[in-house]
Amino acid sequence: MKRHHFSFLLFIIHLPILAFCSERKVYIVYLGQHDGSQSKNEIEDYHLSHLSSIKAIDVEGARSSLLYSYKNSFNGYAAVLTPDEASRLSELDEVVSVIRSDPRKYSMHTTRSWEFLGLEGEKGSWNSNKMSGGLLQKAKYGRGVTVGILDSGVWPESKSFSDRGMRPVPKSWRGICQTGQEFDSSHCNRKLVGARYYLKGYENYYGPLNTTLDYRSPRDKDGHGTHTASTVGGRRVANVSALGGVARGTAFGGAPLVHLAIYKACWAIPGVSKVQGNTCFEEDMLAAMDDAIGDGVDVISISIGTVRPMPYAQDGIALGAFHAAKSNIVVACSAGNNGPAPGTLSNLAPWIITIGASTVDRTFVAPVELGNGMLIEGQSVTPYSSNKMYPLIYAGDALAPNVSKGDSGQCLPNSLNPKKVRGKIVLCIRGNGTRVGKGMEVKRAGGAGFILGNGPANGAELTCDSHVLPATAVTHYDAARIYDYIRSTDSPTVRIAPARTALYTKPAPVMAAFTSRGPNIIDPNILKPDITAPGVNILAAWSEADSPTKLESDPRIVEYNFESGTSMACPHVAATAALLRAIHKKWSTAAIRSALMTTAFQSDNMGKPITDAAGALATPFALGAGHLMPQRAADPGLVYDASYSDYAAYLCSLGINDPSFQCPNEQIVSSNLNYPSLQISRLNGTFTVTRTVTNVGGKHNSCYFSHVKPPTGFLVTIRPSLLVFDHVGQKRSFTITVKVRDNMVKRIIGDEYAFGWYGWNDGIHNVNSPMAISLA
Ligand SMILES: *[C@@H]1O[C@H](CO)[C@@H](O)[C@H](O)[C@H]1NC(C)=O
Ligand SMILES: *[C@@H]1O[C@H](CO)[C@@H](O)[C@H](O)[C@H]1NC(C)=O
Ligand SMILES: *[C@@H]1O[C@H](CO)[C@@H](O)[C@H](O)[C@H]1NC(C)=O
Ligand SMILES: *[C@@H]1O[C@H](CO)[C@@H](O)[C@H](O)[C@H]1NC(C)=O
Ligand SMILES: *[C@@H]1O[C@H](CO)[C@@H](O)[C@H](O)[C@H]1NC(C)=O
């Protein structure tokens, strides 16, 4: 017996190893930066000869395994290699790193929001215009700035992308409008100034694109790319709404006159529903980012990430963004939707703006009335006209005979018994399966509607979806009350009232339960996320080649749709960065990030500290420096600046050495990066960091006083406590010393982080930064 067992084990262990050794995969060979002395042809020849030398084949042979030769800023290439070839390449001096492409490593992080942010003047319930005047006017609505969108493409016919009245394409623009399936140069205009697509990595893995699944062109068959692009730079379109007229109003992007450049690098996965996933290969994304840098964008918005964060040298987005920073291009990325568990952030590099998601002050109220008269506040955007009582059933009591009790109540595909469900309203619980898929299952089984109850993990957060039948969403607490009612009577009944839009909901913002949380697990001495922005129930343009639920069985077509995710938060920050770029042409990307962060708000529209989805106080691990406040960001007073060489020196300290960059003798570790926030992990006794602020306020003479709210158990001192400036552009340095107050602290916080705030105030500007400290 034992021997058999043993040989069986050997068999299963050996097979994958053998397969792995001979398996040819795509690898990205990263060689640092281009020195600018070679032409594009010379670069490709160099990459080919590099490749042919390691493969010991001629250049023509090498050409067949070369997918991309990156020529603009990022020096490197993507090629099909064996693990042995990749390993030999990684040992060469000129090679900075070799990244193995992984098919499912990256995916997309699936109009009230701007008014809520105060960009719309008086209408914003929470505006602070008085302080710095109309940002949009000052930034001329983003005129002259170009934002690159790395995503699933664009639906160019959307009214949001009209170029009526726009200025001509900037002369410096070098992008193209790439022709493809149902897309040609006529689809670009002064709004959509560029459109390209990248799928060599995708096709190398999945084979030729199935053109029923996706367009072989920049055209969007998903909706996500159209949504994010229109959130950044959509034109003002009056009287739009999602299905059934819910949330009717004017849709517009944050920077309505920016130019948009579309880089499609995310595609549908064969055999996988669009609701469940999509994929973005990093060799394709790197080609997109390298082109965006070459084309001359000012900002790149990337609502894409990994589930597990990667070290910088193995993270295509981080490396591409590093080169963008070198060209002074701001890169905004979503933090990920893997919250509320700690340590779930992606896109952690310090040259990236990492963006979490929170709610806005608009809800779509669709109350539920139970047969016993109890009223429950649900939320919905699904059109619904009937106003009568229906029988109510819990999905766990309506299972098909062949379905195990294990998943009961979740309305998973093919789990319901039509005999029990027909004509009734069904209570389904979140957990496994997609929200829209649950509605589809109730519809399949003949239900009249459904109530989507949150599970314990979702708490009180309500996401509105364009369900395929009448529906309303309720909190976990309310789902339990409805369940108790069903158990209390033999013939439960329910009425769902049609949804109406409620504005100025309080409290708002509240952190989204799904938003990924710190701590940063790549560098525990950099606080991430950086900032939070609206990412729940965001209305924006949609692809007319996809249904609002993304379900294939859903035949509906919409021009505008609701989506939730850090994907939706990211373009809000990208747009604001574009407005700042329009006003402050010379600012570095670090200065723009600093301005966004230090002017962010930490309190909600009730004047209380922003809370987390579960009701507790939101910490900087959810919130970053706070909630985006565009109006304030244009006039931050002081900025924490940093340059590309600081980042390059920081990479040197991690052993990632660009051969053309002279690493400094002194190590630049993360605590020296002049970041606009502070994280110290495993503090033992006392630690001091130096920070430098630059005066960018309008006044020459100004005088800033420091303020500190130390984390419980710590002493924090800022020296000097007063900074005097006599001209704009002047820099002043100060130190922050953090000291453990007493030995009891360890017993209280254990291995957790404690949070505090510090900053500067001159009577006009409040320059706030969060801090997070843990003990050794
Ligand atoms: C392409 O996708 C469609 C839709 O999923 C499917 O019906 C078809 O069989 C696929 N074609 C190929 C060649 O795989
Ligand atoms: C908005 O659109 C709806 C539906 O198309 C229409 O009934 C309504 O009159 C429009 N409202 C305005 C103000 O244009
Ligand atoms: C149960 O049976 C139905 C009809 O026979 C089938 O379509 C469905 O897939 C089955 N469900 C499960 C979970 O096996
Ligand atoms: C979801 O499915 C997984 C795997 O089948 C299971 O382990 C988990 O308990 C399920 N979660 C819920 C909430 O049912
Ligand atoms: C803290 O520092 C002291 C003295 O510098 C050292 O003896 C001790 O081992 C350190 N503790 C930890 C947990 O690193």
Coordinates of C-alpha atoms in Angstrom, one line a residue, residues 16-30 67 70 74 77-87 89-90 95-106 201-202 204-205 279-286 306 308 310-317 319:
P16 CA 4.2 19.6 -13.4
I17 CA 8.0 20.1 -13.1
L18 CA 8.7 18.4 -16.4
A19 CA 6.0 20.3 -18.0
F20 CA 7.2 23.6 -16.5
C21 CA 10.8 23.1 -17.7
S22 CA 9.9 22.8 -21.3
E23 CA 7.0 25.1 -21.3
R24 CA 7.4 28.2 -23.4
K25 CA 5.9 31.2 -21.8
V26 CA 5.9 35.0 -22.3
Y27 CA 8.6 36.8 -20.3
I28 CA 9.2 40.5 -20.1
V29 CA 12.9 41.3 -20.2
Y30 CA 13.4 44.7 -18.5
L67 CA 6.0 39.9 -29.0
Y70 CA 9.3 48.5 -26.1
F74 CA 10.6 51.5 -21.1
Y77 CA 11.0 43.4 -24.7
A78 CA 8.4 40.6 -24.3
A79 CA 9.3 37.3 -25.9
V80 CA 8.3 33.6 -25.7
L81 CA 11.1 31.8 -23.8
T82 CA 11.7 28.6 -21.9
P83 CA 12.3 28.9 -18.2
D84 CA 15.9 28.1 -18.7
E85 CA 16.4 31.0 -21.3
A86 CA 14.6 33.3 -18.9
S87 CA 16.8 32.3 -16.1
L89 CA 18.7 36.2 -19.3
S90 CA 18.1 37.3 -15.7
V95 CA 19.0 42.9 -17.4
V96 CA 17.2 44.6 -14.5
S97 CA 14.5 42.0 -14.1
V98 CA 12.7 39.3 -16.0
I99 CA 9.0 39.0 -15.4
R100 CA 7.0 35.9 -16.2
S101 CA 3.6 36.8 -17.7
D102 CA 0.7 35.2 -15.9
P103 CA -2.6 35.0 -17.6
R104 CA -4.9 35.9 -14.8
K105 CA -2.5 38.1 -12.8
Y106 CA -4.2 41.5 -13.7
G201 CA 0.2 38.6 -25.0
Y202 CA -3.5 37.7 -24.8
N204 CA -0.2 34.1 -27.4
Y205 CA -1.9 32.5 -24.5
T279 CA -7.8 39.7 -18.2
C280 CA -5.1 42.3 -18.9
F281 CA -1.7 40.7 -19.8
E282 CA 1.2 42.8 -18.5
E283 CA 3.2 42.6 -21.7
D284 CA 0.2 44.2 -23.4
M285 CA -0.3 46.8 -20.7
L286 CA 3.4 47.7 -20.8
T306 CA -3.6 42.2 -9.1
R308 CA -2.0 39.8 -4.6
M310 CA 3.8 42.0 -6.6
P311 CA 7.3 43.3 -5.8
Y312 CA 8.0 46.3 -8.1
A313 CA 10.5 44.3 -10.3
Q314 CA 7.8 41.8 -11.0
D315 CA 4.9 44.2 -11.5
G316 CA 4.4 45.5 -15.0
I317 CA 2.1 48.4 -13.9
L319 CA 7.5 49.5 -13.9

